[in-house]
Amino acid sequence: GNSVTQMEGPVTLSEEAFLTINCTYTATGYPSLFWYVQYPGEGLQLLLKATKADDKGSNKGFEATYRKETTSFHLEKGSVQVSDSAVYFCALRGSSASKIIFGSGTRLSIRP
Amino acid sequence: DAGVIQSPRHEVTEMGQEVTLRCKPISGHDYLFWYRQTMMRGLELLIYFNNNVPIDDSGMPEDRFSAKMPNASFSTLKIQPSEPRDSAVYFCASSLSDTQYFGPGTRLTVL
């Protein structure tokens, strides 16, 4: 079945550091891939998405590229800010499915 | 649009009591999802609806849990009787395409 594996946290970085959160997936067909972010006390919200191979999703300085050859969708940001502290979820939606499969989440903390 | 609306935001109850959580999806969305989030188990999909019809309830933990969607603008998740292990944050989400929009959640504490 479909599944998502993301790096375990917590991840702690200093402000302006480079961020990578790894995500790999297992799926049949051509899934859509997502990164969701959850700020403290809030629900999840879509950060970015990519719907086909080699697509790059981007938003708020974050980027992720859909790599079919490595079944990966790693999240990157060149210079993190304290306000980026949150939990990040990698997720996929199968090509014939309605529901989204979420990873376990990675907690990110940014030190001033 | 106001987004997905959930009520109450916080609920504290005693073991054995009935709990009802409510959700109003974004107008026009045809899918509605109920999730539960805990530190131990992470984010779990409980049930989802399409056009008010339950499609997959395989995530509902046991018969104490039930969910209804009487119309396109309202859904409930009921727990009867509640137990301490039901303590969690319950999220409702709605979608029209591939993106799900989450509500702020209901934090349930069962004493």
mmCIF file with all atom_site columns, C-alpha atoms in Angstrom, chain B residues 7-8 15 18-19 25 27-28 30 32 35 37 41-42 45 51 64 67 77-78 82 84 90 92 95 103 105 108 110:
data_model
loop_
_atom_site.group_PDB
_atom_site.id
_atom_site.type_symbol
_atom_site.label_atom_id
_atom_site.label_alt_id
_atom_site.label_comp_id
_atom_site.label_asym_id
_atom_site.label_entity_id
_atom_site.label_seq_id
_atom_site.pdbx_PDB_ins_code
_atom_site.Cartn_x
_atom_site.Cartn_y
_atom_site.Cartn_z
_atom_site.occupancy
_atom_site.B_iso_or_equiv
_atom_site.pdbx_formal_charge
_atom_site.auth_seq_id
_atom_site.auth_comp_id
_atom_site.auth_asym_id
_atom_site.auth_atom_id
_atom_site.pdbx_PDB_model_num
ATOM 1  C CA . SER B 1 7   ? -16.868 23.418 17.951 1.00 0.00 ? 7   SER B CA 1
ATOM 2  C CA . PRO B 1 8   ? -16.231 23.303 20.758 1.00 0.00 ? 8   PRO B CA 1
ATOM 3  C CA . MET B 1 15  ? -15.308 9.072  31.714 1.00 0.00 ? 15  MET B CA 1
ATOM 4  C CA . GLU B 1 18  ? -21.236 11.296 25.748 1.00 0.00 ? 18  GLU B CA 1
ATOM 5  C CA . VAL B 1 19  ? -19.193 13.748 23.706 1.00 0.00 ? 19  VAL B CA 1
ATOM 6  C CA . PRO B 1 25  ? -16.865 22.407 6.177  1.00 0.00 ? 25  PRO B CA 1
ATOM 7  C CA . SER B 1 27  ? -18.989 25.774 1.423  1.00 0.00 ? 27  SER B CA 1
ATOM 8  C CA . GLY B 1 28  ? -18.875 23.858 -1.832 1.00 0.00 ? 28  GLY B CA 1
ATOM 9  C CA . ASP B 1 30  ? -17.619 17.675 -1.301 1.00 0.00 ? 30  ASP B CA 1
ATOM 10 C CA . LEU B 1 32  ? -15.099 15.819 4.714  1.00 0.00 ? 32  LEU B CA 1
ATOM 11 C CA . TYR B 1 35  ? -8.792  12.953 12.143 1.00 0.00 ? 35  TYR B CA 1
ATOM 12 C CA . GLN B 1 37  ? -4.010  13.526 16.745 1.00 0.00 ? 37  GLN B CA 1
ATOM 13 C CA . ARG B 1 41  ? -0.107  7.770  17.593 1.00 0.00 ? 41  ARG B CA 1
ATOM 14 C CA . GLY B 1 42  ? 0.334   10.898 15.529 1.00 0.00 ? 42  GLY B CA 1
ATOM 15 C CA . LEU B 1 45  ? -7.763  9.301  9.779  1.00 0.00 ? 45  LEU B CA 1
ATOM 16 C CA . ASN B 1 51  ? -21.252 14.138 -0.801 1.00 0.00 ? 51  ASN B CA 1
ATOM 17 C CA . ARG B 1 64  ? -18.112 3.835  20.783 1.00 0.00 ? 64  ARG B CA 1
ATOM 18 C CA . ALA B 1 67  ? -19.990 10.022 12.724 1.00 0.00 ? 67  ALA B CA 1
ATOM 19 C CA . LEU B 1 77  ? -18.376 12.927 15.592 1.00 0.00 ? 77  LEU B CA 1
ATOM 20 C CA . LYS B 1 78  ? -19.828 11.299 18.675 1.00 0.00 ? 78  LYS B CA 1
ATOM 21 C CA . SER B 1 82  ? -16.024 8.358  26.434 1.00 0.00 ? 82  SER B CA 1
ATOM 22 C CA . PRO B 1 84  ? -9.600  8.629  29.126 1.00 0.00 ? 84  PRO B CA 1
ATOM 23 C CA . TYR B 1 90  ? -9.790  15.977 16.842 1.00 0.00 ? 90  TYR B CA 1
ATOM 24 C CA . CYS B 1 92  ? -12.102 18.078 10.743 1.00 0.00 ? 92  CYS B CA 1
ATOM 25 C CA . SER B 1 95  ? -11.655 19.382 0.292  1.00 0.00 ? 95  SER B CA 1
ATOM 26 C CA . GLY B 1 103 ? -10.158 23.263 11.029 1.00 0.00 ? 103 GLY B CA 1
ATOM 27 C CA . GLY B 1 105 ? -9.350  21.268 16.081 1.00 0.00 ? 105 GLY B CA 1
ATOM 28 C CA . LEU B 1 108 ? -10.819 16.681 24.139 1.00 0.00 ? 108 LEU B CA 1
ATOM 29 C CA . VAL B 1 110 ? -11.603 12.781 29.295 1.00 0.00 ? 110 VAL B CA 1
#
